[in-house]
Each structure stands twice: as C-alpha cells, then as structure tokens.
Amino acid sequence: MAIAQRWPVEIISVDSALVFRGMDIGTAKPSPQERAQVPHHLIDITDPLQAYSAADFVRDATQLIGEIGSRGRMPLLVGGTMLYFRALVQGLDDMPRADAEVRARIEARAQSLGWPALHAELARIDSVTAARLFPNDSQRIQRALEVFEVSGQPISAFQTGSAKESGPLAPGQLLSLEPDDRAWLHARIAQRFDAMLADGFIDEVRALRARGDLHPDLPSMRCVGYRQAWEALDAAGNHLTDAQLAELRNRGIFATRQLAKRQITWLRSMPERQVIACDAPDALARVLQSVERLLGPPIQTHG
C-alpha cells in the first residue's frame, strides 16, 4: 500500500487462497477500504467449490499485466504462493491433464490406507517430490501419484522449469521480505492467528460448512487454518469447548509455521531476488528505496 501511494501501480494478488469468495478472515484479505484506494486483482474471483491452478494464474496474470500497462500503470505482484511466481517467471511444463477416474482411485486408497502410506508409495517412485512434501499433504501427493499413473513418469520429470527462459516478470524485480529472526516470525504468526479467531474465523468456517456442497478435500478447504478449523468442528460437532479451541489454535499456528518454512525454502531457491529483512526497523524505507531504483522517483499519491 505504501508503494501504491507513491507510484501508479495496480496490485495483482499472487495468493492461492485470496481467489476464493467467502474466505476473508482466514486469508487476511485486504480490507474494502484498501481495495478502494488502489485496484486489486485476482481476489474473490472463484467459488470455493472450484479449483484454481497455477496455469489459471499465469493466464489471468499475464492478461492483467498487459491491461495494466495499457492504462499507463505498472503491475505490482504481491503474495506468497511461490509456485505461482515460478510459473509466471519460468513458464509451465506440459504436464498431463487431471484424470477424474485415476484421482478417485487414489482418493479411495487414501481413505483406506491414509495419506502417509501414499506418501511412502510416492517416495518409492519419485523420491525427489516426496522429499519436499509432508506426509499429510494430500493435494500434492494425490497429484504426483496421478501424474505417474497417467504418464508413467514422475511429476518431478515435468517440473524442470524449462518451459521458457523468461516471462513477463523479470529477474531483478523480485523483492523478498524475509525475517532475520525466526522467533519474530513465529510471534507474528501467533498474533495473526489470534487476530483471526477474534475477528470471527470460526463463524466464517461454520458458514462455509453450512453451504452443504463443500468438503475438506477441496483445495479451498485445504488452505492453512481452514483445514484445521474444519477438522476441529467435525470432531466437536460444530461447537468448540475452550480446550478444543486452544487445540485448534495450536494446530493452526503450527501449520502456518510449516507454510512459512516452505515459503522461505522456495525463496532461497531464487538467487535473483533482493532480500529485505522484514523484521528490521527500516524495512519499509528499504523497500521504497528499492522500488525507487526500479521505477524512479515517486510520481503519484493516492487519497
């Protein structure tokens, strides 16, 4: 928002959870006031019942980048779904399409054996992919097994990053906010989860459950926080005791820490990024200095 107050930009969300309507508190969506101050894109664009893939993001973001440029403005891509960033920069390999029949068979086996067992199976056929997935990461384990069954090749063979040499997001323009102090990050994660609970996150998940057409295996309901809240409400019969709420809080914070760890691992694989310590007192000033080096002196003020 500080960048948008100083330069003529429009924000493109790079977040796989912000695309879903009705999921506001658990995704920390920008407020209506913030979205009124500067255009935001790829937020609230699909129903939680639907999937939204990296290929969908590349298509939509590429179109938006062109449209924003045609308006004489600049796209500012913001978010933490690193797969989306990589797909936009490096392109997408020609991976096999989803196969509903194969996916259903894998789902049935998971119901019987559990996802850790399928993770072990994946490790035997694709150790590279299994090593970067948690044993309960059902969505990615399922996709990796599906690709192998459909094509006879491990998914890591398709994820080469060689689809194209460059994309609309050029190296050198990646500003990466990474904390020097892991304890600071953990404290922020706990504060955020407590704020979500205080803002009515449990009621938001109850409302999603009450629709009747959603289930915990959908990509939307696998988002960190939503998965833990759904499971807690399942176990508690939709009403949480203080002890159950405390357990949900602990599990949600732990899952968010794991997500942050994976994000940092992704970032460290991108040597072209410019790292700015987000826990430093002058973090915002350093970001604005970096943007000024890229875009020149501030030329527009909003509001």
mmCIF file of C-alpha atoms in Angstrom:
data_model
loop_
_atom_site.group_PDB
_atom_site.id
_atom_site.type_symbol
_atom_site.label_atom_id
_atom_site.label_comp_id
_atom_site.label_asym_id
_atom_site.label_seq_id
_atom_site.Cartn_x
_atom_site.Cartn_y
_atom_site.Cartn_z
ATOM 1 C CA MET A 1 0.000 0.000 0.000
ATOM 2 C CA ALA A 2 2.912 2.345 0.671
ATOM 3 C CA ILE A 3 4.218 1.683 -2.844
ATOM 4 C CA ALA A 4 0.754 2.312 -4.298
ATOM 5 C CA GLN A 5 0.575 5.672 -2.548
ATOM 6 C CA ARG A 6 3.758 6.788 -4.310
ATOM 7 C CA TRP A 7 3.680 5.194 -7.778
ATOM 8 C CA PRO A 8 0.870 4.494 -10.298
ATOM 9 C CA VAL A 9 0.528 0.765 -9.712
ATOM 10 C CA GLU A 10 -2.234 -1.802 -9.607
ATOM 11 C CA ILE A 11 -1.850 -4.802 -7.325
ATOM 12 C CA ILE A 12 -2.077 -8.366 -8.640
ATOM 13 C CA SER A 13 -2.533 -10.883 -5.830
ATOM 14 C CA VAL A 14 -0.198 -13.883 -6.005
ATOM 15 C CA ASP A 15 -2.084 -15.903 -3.414
ATOM 16 C CA SER A 16 -3.845 -19.197 -3.999
ATOM 17 C CA ALA A 17 -6.333 -18.574 -1.159
ATOM 18 C CA LEU A 18 -7.360 -14.968 -1.901
ATOM 19 C CA VAL A 19 -9.018 -16.112 -5.132
ATOM 20 C CA PHE A 20 -11.879 -17.720 -3.174
ATOM 21 C CA ARG A 21 -15.049 -15.823 -2.322
ATOM 22 C CA GLY A 22 -16.381 -16.066 1.232
ATOM 23 C CA MET A 23 -12.938 -16.787 2.671
ATOM 24 C CA ASP A 24 -11.978 -13.393 4.035
ATOM 25 C CA ILE A 25 -10.825 -13.666 7.653
ATOM 26 C CA GLY A 26 -8.701 -16.795 7.327
ATOM 27 C CA THR A 27 -6.919 -15.420 4.255
ATOM 28 C CA ALA A 28 -6.373 -11.906 5.680
ATOM 29 C CA LYS A 29 -7.806 -10.303 2.559
ATOM 30 C CA PRO A 30 -7.176 -6.595 2.035
ATOM 31 C CA SER A 31 -9.962 -4.545 3.558
ATOM 32 C CA PRO A 32 -12.645 -2.905 1.396
ATOM 33 C CA GLN A 33 -11.021 0.440 2.232
ATOM 34 C CA GLU A 34 -7.635 -0.730 0.974
ATOM 35 C CA ARG A 35 -9.154 -2.155 -2.170
ATOM 36 C CA ALA A 36 -10.956 1.141 -2.774
ATOM 37 C CA GLN A 37 -7.692 3.075 -2.535
ATOM 38 C CA VAL A 38 -5.839 1.074 -5.178
ATOM 39 C CA PRO A 39 -7.058 -1.537 -7.685
ATOM 40 C CA HIS A 40 -6.529 -5.137 -6.533
ATOM 41 C CA HIS A 41 -6.799 -8.081 -8.938
ATOM 42 C CA LEU A 42 -7.282 -11.866 -8.610
ATOM 43 C CA ILE A 43 -9.164 -11.568 -5.328
ATOM 44 C CA ASP A 44 -12.677 -13.046 -4.927
ATOM 45 C CA ILE A 45 -12.694 -14.429 -8.468
ATOM 46 C CA THR A 46 -13.873 -18.014 -7.891
ATOM 47 C CA ASP A 47 -16.128 -20.064 -5.663
ATOM 48 C CA PRO A 48 -14.544 -22.335 -3.006
ATOM 49 C CA LEU A 49 -16.142 -25.302 -4.778
ATOM 50 C CA GLN A 50 -13.902 -24.704 -7.807
ATOM 51 C CA ALA A 51 -10.175 -25.259 -8.266
ATOM 52 C CA TYR A 52 -7.777 -22.527 -9.394
ATOM 53 C CA SER A 53 -4.472 -23.770 -10.795
ATOM 54 C CA ALA A 54 -1.060 -22.278 -11.477
ATOM 55 C CA ALA A 55 -1.959 -22.380 -15.169
ATOM 56 C CA ASP A 56 -5.107 -20.344 -14.431
ATOM 57 C CA PHE A 57 -2.985 -17.828 -12.556
ATOM 58 C CA VAL A 58 -0.429 -17.490 -15.365
ATOM 59 C CA ARG A 59 -3.217 -16.927 -17.897
ATOM 60 C CA ASP A 60 -5.017 -14.334 -15.776
ATOM 61 C CA ALA A 61 -1.912 -12.542 -14.506
ATOM 62 C CA THR A 62 -0.379 -12.305 -17.972
ATOM 63 C CA GLN A 63 -3.574 -10.736 -19.321
ATOM 64 C CA LEU A 64 -3.741 -8.320 -16.396
ATOM 65 C CA ILE A 65 -0.107 -7.277 -16.797
ATOM 66 C CA GLY A 66 -0.864 -6.259 -20.369
ATOM 67 C CA GLU A 67 -4.083 -4.454 -19.460
ATOM 68 C CA ILE A 68 -2.464 -2.541 -16.600
ATOM 69 C CA GLY A 69 0.389 -1.466 -18.874
ATOM 70 C CA SER A 70 -2.077 -0.272 -21.486
ATOM 71 C CA ARG A 71 -3.558 2.031 -18.836
ATOM 72 C CA GLY A 72 -0.167 3.636 -18.291
ATOM 73 C CA ARG A 73 0.222 1.975 -14.904
ATOM 74 C CA MET A 74 2.529 -0.683 -13.533
ATOM 75 C CA PRO A 75 1.656 -4.132 -12.158
ATOM 76 C CA LEU A 76 2.744 -4.845 -8.575
ATOM 77 C CA LEU A 77 2.582 -8.582 -7.889
ATOM 78 C CA VAL A 78 2.235 -9.339 -4.199
ATOM 79 C CA GLY A 79 1.849 -12.618 -2.355
ATOM 80 C CA GLY A 80 3.371 -15.812 -1.071
ATOM 81 C CA THR A 81 2.254 -18.592 -3.413
ATOM 82 C CA MET A 82 5.700 -19.264 -4.768
ATOM 83 C CA LEU A 83 4.537 -21.837 -7.316
ATOM 84 C CA TYR A 84 2.568 -19.052 -8.998
ATOM 85 C CA PHE A 85 5.625 -16.798 -9.118
ATOM 86 C CA ARG A 86 7.789 -19.561 -10.576
ATOM 87 C CA ALA A 87 5.158 -20.490 -13.155
ATOM 88 C CA LEU A 88 4.876 -16.868 -14.256
ATOM 89 C CA VAL A 89 8.633 -16.329 -14.474
ATOM 90 C CA GLN A 90 9.736 -19.714 -15.839
ATOM 91 C CA GLY A 91 6.590 -20.955 -17.512
ATOM 92 C CA LEU A 92 4.696 -24.202 -17.114
ATOM 93 C CA ASP A 93 5.877 -27.546 -18.374
ATOM 94 C CA ASP A 94 3.487 -29.655 -20.436
ATOM 95 C CA MET A 95 2.115 -31.747 -17.587
ATOM 96 C CA PRO A 96 -0.612 -34.387 -18.026
ATOM 97 C CA ARG A 97 -4.168 -33.183 -17.501
ATOM 98 C CA ALA A 98 -6.173 -34.212 -14.464
ATOM 99 C CA ASP A 99 -7.904 -37.579 -14.737
ATOM 100 C CA ALA A 100 -11.030 -37.830 -12.584
ATOM 101 C CA GLU A 101 -11.120 -41.644 -12.631
ATOM 102 C CA VAL A 102 -7.486 -42.010 -11.573
ATOM 103 C CA ARG A 103 -7.904 -39.330 -8.938
ATOM 104 C CA ALA A 104 -10.943 -41.124 -7.486
ATOM 105 C CA ARG A 105 -8.984 -44.373 -7.207
ATOM 106 C CA ILE A 106 -6.151 -42.611 -5.375
ATOM 107 C CA GLU A 107 -8.663 -40.919 -3.072
ATOM 108 C CA ALA A 108 -10.240 -44.289 -2.235
ATOM 109 C CA ARG A 109 -6.861 -45.785 -1.396
ATOM 110 C CA ALA A 110 -6.080 -42.815 0.814
ATOM 111 C CA GLN A 111 -9.334 -43.298 2.683
ATOM 112 C CA SER A 112 -8.343 -46.888 3.322
ATOM 113 C CA LEU A 113 -4.598 -46.596 3.960
ATOM 114 C CA GLY A 114 -4.078 -42.959 4.942
ATOM 115 C CA TRP A 115 -2.082 -40.266 3.159
ATOM 116 C CA PRO A 116 1.218 -41.097 4.953
ATOM 117 C CA ALA A 117 1.081 -44.554 3.347
ATOM 118 C CA LEU A 118 0.570 -42.993 -0.078
ATOM 119 C CA HIS A 119 3.410 -40.581 0.664
ATOM 120 C CA ALA A 120 5.633 -43.621 1.300
ATOM 121 C CA GLU A 121 4.462 -45.071 -2.013
ATOM 122 C CA LEU A 122 5.345 -41.809 -3.736
ATOM 123 C CA ALA A 123 8.814 -41.918 -2.162
ATOM 124 C CA ARG A 124 9.447 -45.231 -3.924
ATOM 125 C CA ILE A 125 8.574 -43.892 -7.373
ATOM 126 C CA ASP A 126 9.561 -40.214 -7.051
ATOM 127 C CA SER A 127 11.903 -39.572 -4.129
ATOM 128 C CA VAL A 128 12.587 -36.004 -5.301
ATOM 129 C CA THR A 129 8.942 -34.963 -4.991
ATOM 130 C CA ALA A 130 8.283 -36.980 -1.821
ATOM 131 C CA ALA A 131 11.220 -35.302 -0.078
ATOM 132 C CA ARG A 132 9.622 -31.858 -0.398
ATOM 133 C CA LEU A 133 6.098 -32.892 0.650
ATOM 134 C CA PHE A 134 4.726 -33.506 4.113
ATOM 135 C CA PRO A 135 3.159 -36.963 4.617
ATOM 136 C CA ASN A 136 -0.311 -35.407 5.009
ATOM 137 C CA ASP A 137 -0.103 -33.014 2.034
ATOM 138 C CA SER A 138 -2.975 -34.840 0.375
ATOM 139 C CA GLN A 139 -3.473 -32.458 -2.552
ATOM 140 C CA ARG A 140 0.111 -32.636 -3.817
ATOM 141 C CA ILE A 141 0.604 -36.324 -3.047
ATOM 142 C CA GLN A 142 -2.572 -37.114 -4.978
ATOM 143 C CA ARG A 143 -1.469 -35.044 -7.967
ATOM 144 C CA ALA A 144 2.009 -36.600 -8.007
ATOM 145 C CA LEU A 145 0.599 -40.135 -7.942
ATOM 146 C CA GLU A 146 -1.972 -39.221 -10.580
ATOM 147 C CA VAL A 147 0.696 -37.879 -12.951
ATOM 148 C CA PHE A 148 2.763 -41.046 -12.506
ATOM 149 C CA GLU A 149 -0.198 -43.328 -13.154
ATOM 150 C CA VAL A 150 -1.331 -41.373 -16.213
ATOM 151 C CA SER A 151 2.077 -40.829 -17.825
ATOM 152 C CA GLY A 152 4.388 -43.439 -16.318
ATOM 153 C CA GLN A 153 6.780 -40.629 -15.392
ATOM 154 C CA PRO A 154 7.333 -38.927 -12.015
ATOM 155 C CA ILE A 155 5.951 -35.430 -11.681
ATOM 156 C CA SER A 156 9.468 -34.153 -10.974
ATOM 157 C CA ALA A 157 10.356 -35.048 -14.570
ATOM 158 C CA PHE A 158 7.842 -32.451 -15.753
ATOM 159 C CA GLN A 159 8.802 -29.770 -13.228
ATOM 160 C CA THR A 160 12.017 -28.771 -14.925
ATOM 161 C CA GLY A 161 11.345 -25.055 -15.190
ATOM 162 C CA SER A 162 12.497 -25.239 -18.823
ATOM 163 C CA ALA A 163 9.201 -24.317 -20.456
ATOM 164 C CA LYS A 164 10.548 -20.880 -21.307
ATOM 165 C CA GLU A 165 13.592 -18.835 -20.446
ATOM 166 C CA SER A 166 11.803 -15.750 -19.256
ATOM 167 C CA GLY A 167 8.363 -14.373 -18.640
ATOM 168 C CA PRO A 168 6.575 -11.094 -18.018
ATOM 169 C CA LEU A 169 8.100 -10.894 -14.521
ATOM 170 C CA ALA A 170 11.791 -10.142 -14.986
ATOM 171 C CA PRO A 171 14.522 -11.260 -12.573
ATOM 172 C CA GLY A 172 15.902 -8.392 -10.533
ATOM 173 C CA GLN A 173 12.419 -7.094 -9.798
ATOM 174 C CA LEU A 174 11.723 -9.624 -7.038
ATOM 175 C CA LEU A 175 11.749 -8.062 -3.575
ATOM 176 C CA SER A 176 11.732 -10.786 -0.938
ATOM 177 C CA LEU A 177 10.712 -9.904 2.615
ATOM 178 C CA GLU A 178 12.479 -12.443 4.838
ATOM 179 C CA PRO A 179 12.937 -12.201 8.621
ATOM 180 C CA ASP A 180 16.385 -12.473 10.170
ATOM 181 C CA ASP A 181 14.898 -13.583 13.485
ATOM 182 C CA ARG A 182 12.798 -16.747 13.306
ATOM 183 C CA ALA A 183 11.348 -16.024 16.767
ATOM 184 C CA TRP A 184 9.969 -12.731 15.418
ATOM 185 C CA LEU A 185 8.268 -14.618 12.596
ATOM 186 C CA HIS A 186 6.759 -17.159 14.990
ATOM 187 C CA ALA A 187 5.419 -14.374 17.209
ATOM 188 C CA ARG A 188 3.819 -12.670 14.204
ATOM 189 C CA ILE A 189 2.204 -15.928 13.110
ATOM 190 C CA ALA A 190 0.696 -16.420 16.575
ATOM 191 C CA GLN A 191 -0.549 -12.823 16.664
ATOM 192 C CA ARG A 192 -2.163 -13.228 13.258
ATOM 193 C CA PHE A 193 -3.936 -16.453 14.192
ATOM 194 C CA ASP A 194 -5.230 -14.906 17.424
ATOM 195 C CA ALA A 195 -6.495 -11.900 15.446
ATOM 196 C CA MET A 196 -8.291 -14.251 13.018
ATOM 197 C CA LEU A 197 -10.025 -16.022 15.898
ATOM 198 C CA ALA A 198 -11.014 -12.690 17.467
ATOM 199 C CA ASP A 199 -12.409 -11.466 14.138
ATOM 200 C CA GLY A 200 -14.794 -14.427 13.802
ATOM 201 C CA PHE A 201 -12.808 -17.008 11.859
ATOM 202 C CA ILE A 202 -14.680 -19.947 13.396
ATOM 203 C CA ASP A 203 -18.013 -18.461 12.340
ATOM 204 C CA GLU A 204 -16.640 -17.972 8.831
ATOM 205 C CA VAL A 205 -15.750 -21.676 8.614
ATOM 206 C CA ARG A 206 -19.154 -22.613 10.078
ATOM 207 C CA ALA A 207 -20.817 -20.619 7.303
ATOM 208 C CA LEU A 208 -18.760 -22.420 4.658
ATOM 209 C CA ARG A 209 -19.677 -25.797 6.178
ATOM 210 C CA ALA A 210 -23.352 -24.808 6.291
ATOM 211 C CA ARG A 211 -23.430 -24.438 2.490
ATOM 212 C CA GLY A 212 -23.562 -28.221 2.251
ATOM 213 C CA ASP A 213 -21.630 -28.523 -1.019
ATOM 214 C CA LEU A 214 -18.096 -28.054 0.327
ATOM 215 C CA HIS A 215 -15.894 -30.763 1.813
ATOM 216 C CA PRO A 216 -12.430 -30.885 3.397
ATOM 217 C CA ASP A 217 -10.709 -32.409 0.350
ATOM 218 C CA LEU A 218 -11.303 -29.346 -1.835
ATOM 219 C CA PRO A 219 -8.226 -27.152 -2.472
ATOM 220 C CA SER A 220 -10.004 -24.208 -0.849
ATOM 221 C CA MET A 221 -10.710 -26.104 2.356
ATOM 222 C CA ARG A 222 -7.152 -27.445 2.458
ATOM 223 C CA CYS A 223 -5.831 -23.911 2.988
ATOM 224 C CA VAL A 224 -3.903 -23.479 6.212
ATOM 225 C CA GLY A 225 -6.265 -22.549 9.034
ATOM 226 C CA TYR A 226 -9.393 -23.688 7.199
ATOM 227 C CA ARG A 227 -8.306 -27.323 7.237
ATOM 228 C CA GLN A 228 -7.583 -27.231 10.982
ATOM 229 C CA ALA A 229 -10.836 -25.400 11.774
ATOM 230 C CA TRP A 230 -12.906 -27.805 9.644
ATOM 231 C CA GLU A 231 -11.367 -30.824 11.369
ATOM 232 C CA ALA A 232 -11.911 -29.281 14.816
ATOM 233 C CA LEU A 233 -15.577 -28.561 14.075
ATOM 234 C CA ASP A 234 -16.028 -32.081 12.700
ATOM 235 C CA ALA A 235 -14.640 -33.571 15.896
ATOM 236 C CA ALA A 236 -16.561 -31.227 18.170
ATOM 237 C CA GLY A 237 -19.958 -31.368 16.484
ATOM 238 C CA ASN A 238 -19.687 -27.749 15.295
ATOM 239 C CA HIS A 239 -19.310 -26.288 18.806
ATOM 240 C CA LEU A 240 -15.867 -25.904 20.364
ATOM 241 C CA THR A 241 -15.070 -26.026 24.054
ATOM 242 C CA ASP A 242 -12.290 -23.796 25.389
ATOM 243 C CA ALA A 243 -9.927 -26.765 25.341
ATOM 244 C CA GLN A 244 -10.829 -27.627 21.749
ATOM 245 C CA LEU A 245 -10.380 -24.002 20.697
ATOM 246 C CA ALA A 246 -6.937 -23.960 22.329
ATOM 247 C CA GLU A 247 -6.023 -27.150 20.455
ATOM 248 C CA LEU A 248 -7.231 -25.634 17.175
ATOM 249 C CA ARG A 249 -5.119 -22.542 17.857
ATOM 250 C CA ASN A 250 -2.014 -24.643 18.479
ATOM 251 C CA ARG A 251 -2.547 -26.746 15.351
ATOM 252 C CA GLY A 252 -3.279 -23.703 13.198
ATOM 253 C CA ILE A 253 -0.174 -21.870 14.373
ATOM 254 C CA PHE A 254 1.975 -24.962 13.798
ATOM 255 C CA ALA A 255 0.599 -25.429 10.268
ATOM 256 C CA THR A 256 1.226 -21.761 9.478
ATOM 257 C CA ARG A 257 4.824 -22.094 10.682
ATOM 258 C CA GLN A 258 5.265 -25.045 8.331
ATOM 259 C CA LEU A 259 3.839 -22.999 5.455
ATOM 260 C CA ALA A 260 6.204 -20.116 6.217
ATOM 261 C CA LYS A 261 9.145 -22.521 6.310
ATOM 262 C CA ARG A 262 8.215 -23.859 2.864
ATOM 263 C CA GLN A 263 7.844 -20.325 1.518
ATOM 264 C CA ILE A 264 11.322 -19.392 2.763
ATOM 265 C CA THR A 265 12.752 -22.543 1.164
ATOM 266 C CA TRP A 266 11.137 -21.538 -2.151
ATOM 267 C CA LEU A 267 12.536 -18.023 -1.853
ATOM 268 C CA ARG A 268 16.059 -19.246 -1.171
ATOM 269 C CA SER A 269 15.923 -21.176 -4.441
ATOM 270 C CA MET A 270 15.515 -17.842 -6.281
ATOM 271 C CA PRO A 271 19.010 -16.280 -6.250
ATOM 272 C CA GLU A 272 17.880 -13.327 -8.368
ATOM 273 C CA ARG A 273 15.708 -11.977 -5.545
ATOM 274 C CA GLN A 274 16.641 -8.937 -3.485
ATOM 275 C CA VAL A 275 16.312 -9.804 0.193
ATOM 276 C CA ILE A 276 14.991 -7.236 2.646
ATOM 277 C CA ALA A 277 14.823 -8.117 6.345
ATOM 278 C CA CYS A 278 11.152 -7.542 7.140
ATOM 279 C CA ASP A 279 11.844 -7.546 10.904
ATOM 280 C CA ALA A 280 14.291 -4.630 10.593
ATOM 281 C CA PRO A 281 13.080 -1.218 11.866
ATOM 282 C CA ASP A 282 13.807 0.356 8.470
ATOM 283 C CA ALA A 283 12.243 -2.411 6.371
ATOM 284 C CA LEU A 284 9.627 -0.169 4.734
ATOM 285 C CA ALA A 285 12.185 2.529 3.929
ATOM 286 C CA ARG A 286 14.436 -0.055 2.303
ATOM 287 C CA VAL A 287 11.547 -1.409 0.217
ATOM 288 C CA LEU A 288 10.670 2.069 -1.016
ATOM 289 C CA GLN A 289 14.325 2.776 -1.851
ATOM 290 C CA SER A 290 14.482 -0.419 -3.890
ATOM 291 C CA VAL A 291 11.294 0.457 -5.755
ATOM 292 C CA GLU A 292 12.609 3.943 -6.464
ATOM 293 C CA ARG A 293 15.730 2.440 -8.028
ATOM 294 C CA LEU A 294 13.471 0.386 -10.301
ATOM 295 C CA LEU A 295 10.757 2.906 -11.102
ATOM 296 C CA GLY A 296 12.326 6.283 -10.480
ATOM 297 C CA PRO A 297 11.126 8.982 -8.040
ATOM 298 C CA PRO A 298 7.552 8.778 -6.718
ATOM 299 C CA ILE A 299 5.134 10.322 -9.188
ATOM 300 C CA GLN A 300 1.652 9.759 -7.767
ATOM 301 C CA THR A 301 -0.079 9.945 -4.402
ATOM 302 C CA HIS A 302 -3.445 8.263 -3.689
ATOM 303 C CA GLY A 303 -6.006 9.746 -1.321
#
